[in-house]
Amino acid sequence: MPETVLNTAAANHSAELSFDDFKEIVINDYRVGFESRQASLLGRREVLTGKAKFGIFGDGKEVAQLAMAKAFKKGDWRAGYYRDQTFMFATGMSNLKEFFAQLYANPDIEKDPASGGRQMNCHYATRYVDADGNWTSQTDTMNCSADISTTGGHMPRLLGLAYASKLYRQNKELEYLKQFSINGNEVAFGTIGNGSTSEGLFFEAFNAAGVLQVPMAIAVWDDAYAISVPAKLQTTKEDISEVLRGFQRDEKGNGYEIFKVRGWDYAALCETYERAIKLCREEHVPVLIHVVEMTQPQGHSTSGSHERYKSKERLTWEEEHDCLLQMRKWMIQSAIITTEDIDALEAEAKKHVRNCQKEAWAELESEIKAEIVQVLQLTETILQSSQHRDELQQVITSLQTCVDPGRRDTVAAARKVLRVTVKEPTAARQALVNWLSQENEKNKERFNSKLFTNTPKSPLYVPVIEAQYQEDARLLDGREVLNACFDANFERDKSIVAFGEDVGAIGDVNQGFAGLQSKYSDLRITDTGIREATIIGQGMGLAMRGLRPIAEIQYLDYLLYSITVLSDDVASLSYRTAGGQRAPLIVRTRGHRLEGIWHSGSPLGLILNALRGMHICVPRNMTQAAGMYNTLLRGDEPALVIESLNGYRLKEKLPANVGEFTVPLGKAEIVKHGTDITVVSYGSMLRVVMEAAEELEHLGINMEVIDPQTLYPFDLDNTCGKSLQKTNKLLVIDEDLPGGGSAYILQKIIEAQNGYYLLDAQPKTLSAAEHRPPYGSDGDYFSKPSVDDVIEAVYKMMNEANPGKYPTLF
């Protein structure tokens, strides 16, 4: 084969093999790669015929992935993107039947263990959480973190998976966690397309890995395009490894080892991966393997053809440099296999792939056909005594003639029948009602379950332990209560780590970790660079590998820099793996009131919409926050805790059991009992509300104040709805923009808790202005709800209900 460009590091060779052994390995590799190509070709046809919804495949990338698989060992991790099917087949983490099951969106996790039909095809994951919420041993398996479609979005998680190996190697207190690591020898493998290296998340993660010196191996699959956009419009110099040459380690300090290799050169790829991963694994040096001259025979996906944007010259070159064609030629020229034998191998591989496809389709189709038969039989029975025979016959015919029907066709037919016969309450119709009810429950489990893990280890099931106070309990700054809580938990659980900007040396900007780095080491309490997205990814990867990270985002406003990682990756993990993976990451931040546009944010509407799949905790003081941390650190689900920025120096009593007491999630608390009006608020706003309550008492208004404590989940005991049974009036107050967090709370109380039926006045909200708060106390007063605003809003509602008793203020 033509020479391939490699870096000049010394080669590391495996033990000598006999030529026969070598031939067997190479031939098996080719078989896996050829089967993968056939799966791509057949998968595209299945989409175009309508059996599958959409297809995106790894054709053209097969040979590089075969080489990568050789370097992948038990305990290692993958965080890649949707071109890696050959690698998954070669490592045994997936197979052809599972490939087609996912293509057909089979919701059975036995058929599609990666996602239970919830993810687009070629989105892979291995399962490491059992039904009881127990971790499986990650050192006994090869491990794949769950893919996402945002092509650079997995890079922060990759950093965290690699960082876990560093902690397991350097922190000897973690040696008891043997099911997660063997002395930190595990490598985190990442893959990304050349176009996606233009993403900010790629550069942020790349830089962070160089700083941290973690065993992270990034492969860039470079086929010179990103869908239709050529490299000259994507990357400076049209070459990402050249751009990143400044990261090459040298005598001046830490950095990367950077390799470049052609994607159609099997021998050079195997040698490069062996050398690169050995270095990465043994020395904990991050490596970049830039795989160039790749092709993409079917274009980006089934949504279009690459003939529209590639020149004839480029298409001709791609055909000649197809990696499997080049490998085939090399094998024949090297006397590894004869033309006749490789032809026979390919014919058998095509047959095998086709059989796997047929089996995967038949398994799903047989279940759906059985459901169709049930609906048809029930409808036929209804038709016998119905006055709507023609309409019912149309439903029957439509279902019978449906091409490649799905469950939606069956259920839609049943619902149509029930609408048509709504005025014919027969036993036959009731049988269909019963069938539909049972199917709805099954489909809810198939398609709507596992937003959270819902295992016995959920934080919702952590026992409630009340805070205990000694008679002479000290009155401390709120920050000191938090500090004591963290201190107790770090002492209790050696797997807890915390990191973020200014968290380590100074103990965070509000001193919650003050003095703890010197007590527990800089491996457990660590400063990071200014890189919010990869702070979250760092925490996610650690959480997936058995550690208990607290990732700090310095201010709530800066959460926006990490919202894609939180929303696309952390919050969706349990759902998109149908409960097969979890990342019990705690994100700590502070927000609400201070001064200035970027230090006073309360974007709860955005957070509640973007982070379904995470618990959203909004403690009103630091004691409540401490109890929530105690709960979350004993559970197995991710959460965001928003501390009140202006509460760190307010005085609070120190609980005697500061590291043990728990605040239950989803349990609202009545902080002031009343009879006239129900006011619901949270966080810093509650102090304003309680101050207003004192003056309202003098005006003859006795309001009930409720703190939901967590917004997700919200008030599981319907405390707000029960309050309305007394007051019949509702005011929701928050610091978000109009229609933000307050709209969410209204929906929960008015609709979900049936509060609408208990009202005798229009429910109201009191929110911040529609802009971000300006700097200064005056700006705060005129932009966010003040004590005066609260008093007047409550009084106005009472005036509207009883103007004689509460005359107009002005």
PDB file of N, CA and C in Angstrom, residues 463-525:
ATOM      1  N   PRO A 463     -34.858   8.333  52.677  1.00  0.00           N
ATOM      2  CA  PRO A 463     -35.632   8.579  53.906  1.00  0.00           C
ATOM      3  C   PRO A 463     -35.512  10.029  54.373  1.00  0.00           C
ATOM      4  N   VAL A 464     -36.613  10.550  54.862  1.00  0.00           N
ATOM      5  CA  VAL A 464     -36.624  11.920  55.373  1.00  0.00           C
ATOM      6  C   VAL A 464     -36.092  11.921  56.804  1.00  0.00           C
ATOM      7  N   ILE A 465     -35.066  12.715  57.014  1.00  0.00           N
ATOM      8  CA  ILE A 465     -34.488  12.891  58.355  1.00  0.00           C
ATOM      9  C   ILE A 465     -34.579  14.374  58.688  1.00  0.00           C
ATOM     10  N   GLU A 466     -35.287  14.691  59.722  1.00  0.00           N
ATOM     11  CA  GLU A 466     -35.478  16.090  60.090  1.00  0.00           C
ATOM     12  C   GLU A 466     -34.178  16.688  60.638  1.00  0.00           C
ATOM     13  N   ALA A 467     -34.001  17.971  60.409  1.00  0.00           N
ATOM     14  CA  ALA A 467     -32.869  18.682  60.999  1.00  0.00           C
ATOM     15  C   ALA A 467     -33.047  18.753  62.510  1.00  0.00           C
ATOM     16  N   GLN A 468     -31.988  18.501  63.220  1.00  0.00           N
ATOM     17  CA  GLN A 468     -32.013  18.540  64.685  1.00  0.00           C
ATOM     18  C   GLN A 468     -31.143  19.697  65.178  1.00  0.00           C
ATOM     19  N   TYR A 469     -31.618  20.353  66.206  1.00  0.00           N
ATOM     20  CA  TYR A 469     -30.885  21.513  66.724  1.00  0.00           C
ATOM     21  C   TYR A 469     -30.674  21.361  68.226  1.00  0.00           C
ATOM     22  N   GLN A 470     -29.479  21.621  68.667  1.00  0.00           N
ATOM     23  CA  GLN A 470     -29.207  21.671  70.093  1.00  0.00           C
ATOM     24  C   GLN A 470     -29.706  22.997  70.656  1.00  0.00           C
ATOM     25  N   GLU A 471     -29.947  23.017  71.937  1.00  0.00           N
ATOM     26  CA  GLU A 471     -30.477  24.233  72.548  1.00  0.00           C
ATOM     27  C   GLU A 471     -29.556  25.432  72.341  1.00  0.00           C
ATOM     28  N   ASP A 472     -28.263  25.164  72.318  1.00  0.00           N
ATOM     29  CA  ASP A 472     -27.302  26.247  72.136  1.00  0.00           C
ATOM     30  C   ASP A 472     -26.739  26.260  70.714  1.00  0.00           C
ATOM     31  N   ALA A 473     -27.582  25.866  69.738  1.00  0.00           N
ATOM     32  CA  ALA A 473     -27.143  25.817  68.343  1.00  0.00           C
ATOM     33  C   ALA A 473     -26.572  27.165  67.912  1.00  0.00           C
ATOM     34  N   ARG A 474     -25.419  27.093  67.244  1.00  0.00           N
ATOM     35  CA  ARG A 474     -24.755  28.315  66.822  1.00  0.00           C
ATOM     36  C   ARG A 474     -25.510  28.977  65.676  1.00  0.00           C
ATOM     37  N   LEU A 475     -25.510  30.293  65.663  1.00  0.00           N
ATOM     38  CA  LEU A 475     -26.089  31.085  64.594  1.00  0.00           C
ATOM     39  C   LEU A 475     -24.944  31.505  63.682  1.00  0.00           C
ATOM     40  N   LEU A 476     -24.938  30.958  62.470  1.00  0.00           N
ATOM     41  CA  LEU A 476     -23.819  31.160  61.549  1.00  0.00           C
ATOM     42  C   LEU A 476     -24.296  31.809  60.257  1.00  0.00           C
ATOM     43  N   ASP A 477     -23.332  32.306  59.475  1.00  0.00           N
ATOM     44  CA  ASP A 477     -23.655  32.696  58.110  1.00  0.00           C
ATOM     45  C   ASP A 477     -24.149  31.464  57.350  1.00  0.00           C
ATOM     46  N   GLY A 478     -25.074  31.679  56.432  1.00  0.00           N
ATOM     47  CA  GLY A 478     -25.572  30.565  55.637  1.00  0.00           C
ATOM     48  C   GLY A 478     -24.465  29.802  54.934  1.00  0.00           C
ATOM     49  N   ARG A 479     -23.442  30.513  54.460  1.00  0.00           N
ATOM     50  CA  ARG A 479     -22.324  29.853  53.786  1.00  0.00           C
ATOM     51  C   ARG A 479     -21.614  28.864  54.709  1.00  0.00           C
ATOM     52  N   GLU A 480     -21.590  29.152  55.988  1.00  0.00           N
ATOM     53  CA  GLU A 480     -20.927  28.263  56.940  1.00  0.00           C
ATOM     54  C   GLU A 480     -21.739  26.991  57.161  1.00  0.00           C
ATOM     55  N   VAL A 481     -23.061  27.107  57.092  1.00  0.00           N
ATOM     56  CA  VAL A 481     -23.907  25.912  57.172  1.00  0.00           C
ATOM     57  C   VAL A 481     -23.621  25.005  55.976  1.00  0.00           C
ATOM     58  N   LEU A 482     -23.544  25.596  54.786  1.00  0.00           N
ATOM     59  CA  LEU A 482     -23.230  24.817  53.592  1.00  0.00           C
ATOM     60  C   LEU A 482     -21.849  24.179  53.710  1.00  0.00           C
ATOM     61  N   ASN A 483     -20.893  24.942  54.185  1.00  0.00           N
ATOM     62  CA  ASN A 483     -19.542  24.441  54.321  1.00  0.00           C
ATOM     63  C   ASN A 483     -19.497  23.226  55.240  1.00  0.00           C
ATOM     64  N   ALA A 484     -20.229  23.309  56.334  1.00  0.00           N
ATOM     65  CA  ALA A 484     -20.281  22.179  57.263  1.00  0.00           C
ATOM     66  C   ALA A 484     -20.940  20.971  56.623  1.00  0.00           C
ATOM     67  N   CYS A 485     -21.959  21.210  55.817  1.00  0.00           N
ATOM     68  CA  CYS A 485     -22.637  20.117  55.104  1.00  0.00           C
ATOM     69  C   CYS A 485     -21.683  19.428  54.146  1.00  0.00           C
ATOM     70  N   PHE A 486     -20.963  20.208  53.341  1.00  0.00           N
ATOM     71  CA  PHE A 486     -20.014  19.625  52.394  1.00  0.00           C
ATOM     72  C   PHE A 486     -18.901  18.884  53.119  1.00  0.00           C
ATOM     73  N   ASP A 487     -18.418  19.460  54.185  1.00  0.00           N
ATOM     74  CA  ASP A 487     -17.351  18.827  54.963  1.00  0.00           C
ATOM     75  C   ASP A 487     -17.799  17.447  55.449  1.00  0.00           C
ATOM     76  N   ALA A 488     -18.997  17.366  55.998  1.00  0.00           N
ATOM     77  CA  ALA A 488     -19.502  16.091  56.521  1.00  0.00           C
ATOM     78  C   ALA A 488     -19.667  15.066  55.411  1.00  0.00           C
ATOM     79  N   ASN A 489     -20.140  15.490  54.255  1.00  0.00           N
ATOM     80  CA  ASN A 489     -20.350  14.551  53.157  1.00  0.00           C
ATOM     81  C   ASN A 489     -19.044  14.082  52.532  1.00  0.00           C
ATOM     82  N   PHE A 490     -18.068  14.975  52.417  1.00  0.00           N
ATOM     83  CA  PHE A 490     -16.770  14.559  51.891  1.00  0.00           C
ATOM     84  C   PHE A 490     -16.087  13.573  52.827  1.00  0.00           C
ATOM     85  N   GLU A 491     -16.304  13.726  54.108  1.00  0.00           N
ATOM     86  CA  GLU A 491     -15.759  12.787  55.067  1.00  0.00           C
ATOM     87  C   GLU A 491     -16.472  11.438  54.979  1.00  0.00           C
ATOM     88  N   ARG A 492     -17.766  11.473  54.753  1.00  0.00           N
ATOM     89  CA  ARG A 492     -18.589  10.259  54.719  1.00  0.00           C
ATOM     90  C   ARG A 492     -18.352   9.422  53.469  1.00  0.00           C
ATOM     91  N   ASP A 493     -18.228  10.075  52.311  1.00  0.00           N
ATOM     92  CA  ASP A 493     -18.218   9.362  51.036  1.00  0.00           C
ATOM     93  C   ASP A 493     -16.998   9.799  50.224  1.00  0.00           C
ATOM     94  N   LYS A 494     -16.042   8.893  50.067  1.00  0.00           N
ATOM     95  CA  LYS A 494     -14.788   9.215  49.387  1.00  0.00           C
ATOM     96  C   LYS A 494     -14.965   9.390  47.889  1.00  0.00           C
ATOM     97  N   SER A 495     -16.125   9.029  47.342  1.00  0.00           N
ATOM     98  CA  SER A 495     -16.330   9.153  45.899  1.00  0.00           C
ATOM     99  C   SER A 495     -16.833  10.536  45.494  1.00  0.00           C
ATOM    100  N   ILE A 496     -17.131  11.394  46.471  1.00  0.00           N
ATOM    101  CA  ILE A 496     -17.629  12.735  46.165  1.00  0.00           C
ATOM    102  C   ILE A 496     -16.460  13.629  45.761  1.00  0.00           C
ATOM    103  N   VAL A 497     -16.633  14.330  44.650  1.00  0.00           N
ATOM    104  CA  VAL A 497     -15.663  15.327  44.202  1.00  0.00           C
ATOM    105  C   VAL A 497     -16.420  16.594  43.836  1.00  0.00           C
ATOM    106  N   ALA A 498     -15.731  17.722  43.882  1.00  0.00           N
ATOM    107  CA  ALA A 498     -16.334  18.994  43.502  1.00  0.00           C
ATOM    108  C   ALA A 498     -15.325  19.794  42.695  1.00  0.00           C
ATOM    109  N   PHE A 499     -15.819  20.523  41.704  1.00  0.00           N
ATOM    110  CA  PHE A 499     -14.918  21.306  40.870  1.00  0.00           C
ATOM    111  C   PHE A 499     -15.696  22.418  40.186  1.00  0.00           C
ATOM    112  N   GLY A 500     -14.968  23.424  39.774  1.00  0.00           N
ATOM    113  CA  GLY A 500     -15.560  24.566  39.099  1.00  0.00           C
ATOM    114  C   GLY A 500     -14.618  25.751  39.192  1.00  0.00           C
ATOM    115  N   GLU A 501     -15.032  26.840  38.620  1.00  0.00           N
ATOM    116  CA  GLU A 501     -14.204  28.039  38.645  1.00  0.00           C
ATOM    117  C   GLU A 501     -14.105  28.580  40.076  1.00  0.00           C
ATOM    118  N   ASP A 502     -12.890  28.693  40.585  1.00  0.00           N
ATOM    119  CA  ASP A 502     -12.611  29.247  41.921  1.00  0.00           C
ATOM    120  C   ASP A 502     -13.099  28.371  43.066  1.00  0.00           C
ATOM    121  N   VAL A 503     -13.411  27.123  42.807  1.00  0.00           N
ATOM    122  CA  VAL A 503     -13.914  26.238  43.853  1.00  0.00           C
ATOM    123  C   VAL A 503     -12.797  25.767  44.778  1.00  0.00           C
ATOM    124  N   GLY A 504     -11.599  25.587  44.232  1.00  0.00           N
ATOM    125  CA  GLY A 504     -10.545  24.942  44.998  1.00  0.00           C
ATOM    126  C   GLY A 504      -9.825  25.837  45.975  1.00  0.00           C
ATOM    127  N   ALA A 505      -8.888  26.637  45.482  1.00  0.00           N
ATOM    128  CA  ALA A 505      -7.982  27.381  46.364  1.00  0.00           C
ATOM    129  C   ALA A 505      -8.718  28.355  47.272  1.00  0.00           C
ATOM    130  N   ILE A 506      -9.734  29.066  46.742  1.00  0.00           N
ATOM    131  CA  ILE A 506     -10.429  30.040  47.594  1.00  0.00           C
ATOM    132  C   ILE A 506     -11.741  29.497  48.144  1.00  0.00           C
ATOM    133  N   GLY A 507     -12.104  28.271  47.770  1.00  0.00           N
ATOM    134  CA  GLY A 507     -13.289  27.655  48.358  1.00  0.00           C
ATOM    135  C   GLY A 507     -14.602  28.155  47.798  1.00  0.00           C
ATOM    136  N   ASP A 508     -14.622  28.598  46.576  1.00  0.00           N
ATOM    137  CA  ASP A 508     -15.699  29.180  45.767  1.00  0.00           C
ATOM    138  C   ASP A 508     -15.928  30.635  46.154  1.00  0.00           C
ATOM    139  N   VAL A 509     -16.559  31.381  45.267  1.00  0.00           N
ATOM    140  CA  VAL A 509     -16.675  32.832  45.455  1.00  0.00           C
ATOM    141  C   VAL A 509     -17.496  33.193  46.678  1.00  0.00           C
ATOM    142  N   ASN A 510     -18.288  32.267  47.180  1.00  0.00           N
ATOM    143  CA  ASN A 510     -19.080  32.530  48.387  1.00  0.00           C
ATOM    144  C   ASN A 510     -18.691  31.645  49.559  1.00  0.00           C
ATOM    145  N   GLN A 511     -17.540  30.974  49.423  1.00  0.00           N
ATOM    146  CA  GLN A 511     -16.902  30.282  50.546  1.00  0.00           C
ATOM    147  C   GLN A 511     -17.612  29.009  51.005  1.00  0.00           C
ATOM    148  N   GLY A 512     -18.434  28.406  50.152  1.00  0.00           N
ATOM    149  CA  GLY A 512     -19.072  27.152  50.532  1.00  0.00           C
ATOM    150  C   GLY A 512     -18.087  26.011  50.720  1.00  0.00           C
ATOM    151  N   PHE A 513     -16.952  26.071  50.005  1.00  0.00           N
ATOM    152  CA  PHE A 513     -15.920  25.036  50.117  1.00  0.00           C
ATOM    153  C   PHE A 513     -14.664  25.555  50.813  1.00  0.00           C
ATOM    154  N   ALA A 514     -14.794  26.629  51.528  1.00  0.00           N
ATOM    155  CA  ALA A 514     -13.625  27.243  52.167  1.00  0.00           C
ATOM    156  C   ALA A 514     -12.887  26.241  53.048  1.00  0.00           C
ATOM    157  N   GLY A 515     -11.591  26.109  52.829  1.00  0.00           N
ATOM    158  CA  GLY A 515     -10.750  25.249  53.649  1.00  0.00           C
ATOM    159  C   GLY A 515     -10.824  23.775  53.327  1.00  0.00           C
ATOM    160  N   LEU A 516     -11.716  23.368  52.430  1.00  0.00           N
ATOM    161  CA  LEU A 516     -11.916  21.933  52.204  1.00  0.00           C
ATOM    162  C   LEU A 516     -10.899  21.343  51.238  1.00  0.00           C
ATOM    163  N   GLN A 517     -10.356  22.150  50.332  1.00  0.00           N
ATOM    164  CA  GLN A 517      -9.333  21.597  49.445  1.00  0.00           C
ATOM    165  C   GLN A 517      -8.098  21.183  50.234  1.00  0.00           C
ATOM    166  N   SER A 518      -7.676  22.019  51.179  1.00  0.00           N
ATOM    167  CA  SER A 518      -6.496  21.663  51.977  1.00  0.00           C
ATOM    168  C   SER A 518      -6.760  20.441  52.842  1.00  0.00           C
ATOM    169  N   LYS A 519      -8.037  20.208  53.194  1.00  0.00           N
ATOM    170  CA  LYS A 519      -8.381  19.064  54.034  1.00  0.00           C
ATOM    171  C   LYS A 519      -8.528  17.780  53.225  1.00  0.00           C
ATOM    172  N   TYR A 520      -9.078  17.889  52.007  1.00  0.00           N
ATOM    173  CA  TYR A 520      -9.395  16.674  51.237  1.00  0.00           C
ATOM    174  C   TYR A 520      -8.588  16.515  49.953  1.00  0.00           C
ATOM    175  N   SER A 521      -7.703  17.433  49.647  1.00  0.00           N
ATOM    176  CA  SER A 521      -6.790  17.383  48.494  1.00  0.00           C
ATOM    177  C   SER A 521      -7.400  18.014  47.245  1.00  0.00           C
ATOM    178  N   ASP A 522      -6.505  18.418  46.346  1.00  0.00           N
ATOM    179  CA  ASP A 522      -6.947  19.056  45.110  1.00  0.00           C
ATOM    180  C   ASP A 522      -7.422  18.043  44.073  1.00  0.00           C
ATOM    181  N   LEU A 523      -7.380  16.755  44.384  1.00  0.00           N
ATOM    182  CA  LEU A 523      -8.015  15.758  43.519  1.00  0.00           C
ATOM    183  C   LEU A 523      -9.519  15.721  43.748  1.00  0.00           C
ATOM    184  N   ARG A 524      -9.931  16.095  44.957  1.00  0.00           N
ATOM    185  CA  ARG A 524     -11.358  16.004  45.281  1.00  0.00           C
ATOM    186  C   ARG A 524     -12.067  17.350  45.191  1.00  0.00           C
ATOM    187  N   ILE A 525     -11.353  18.420  45.441  1.00  0.00           N
ATOM    188  CA  ILE A 525     -11.936  19.758  45.342  1.00  0.00           C
ATOM    189  C   ILE A 525     -11.002  20.581  44.472  1.00  0.00           C
TER     190      ILE A 525
END
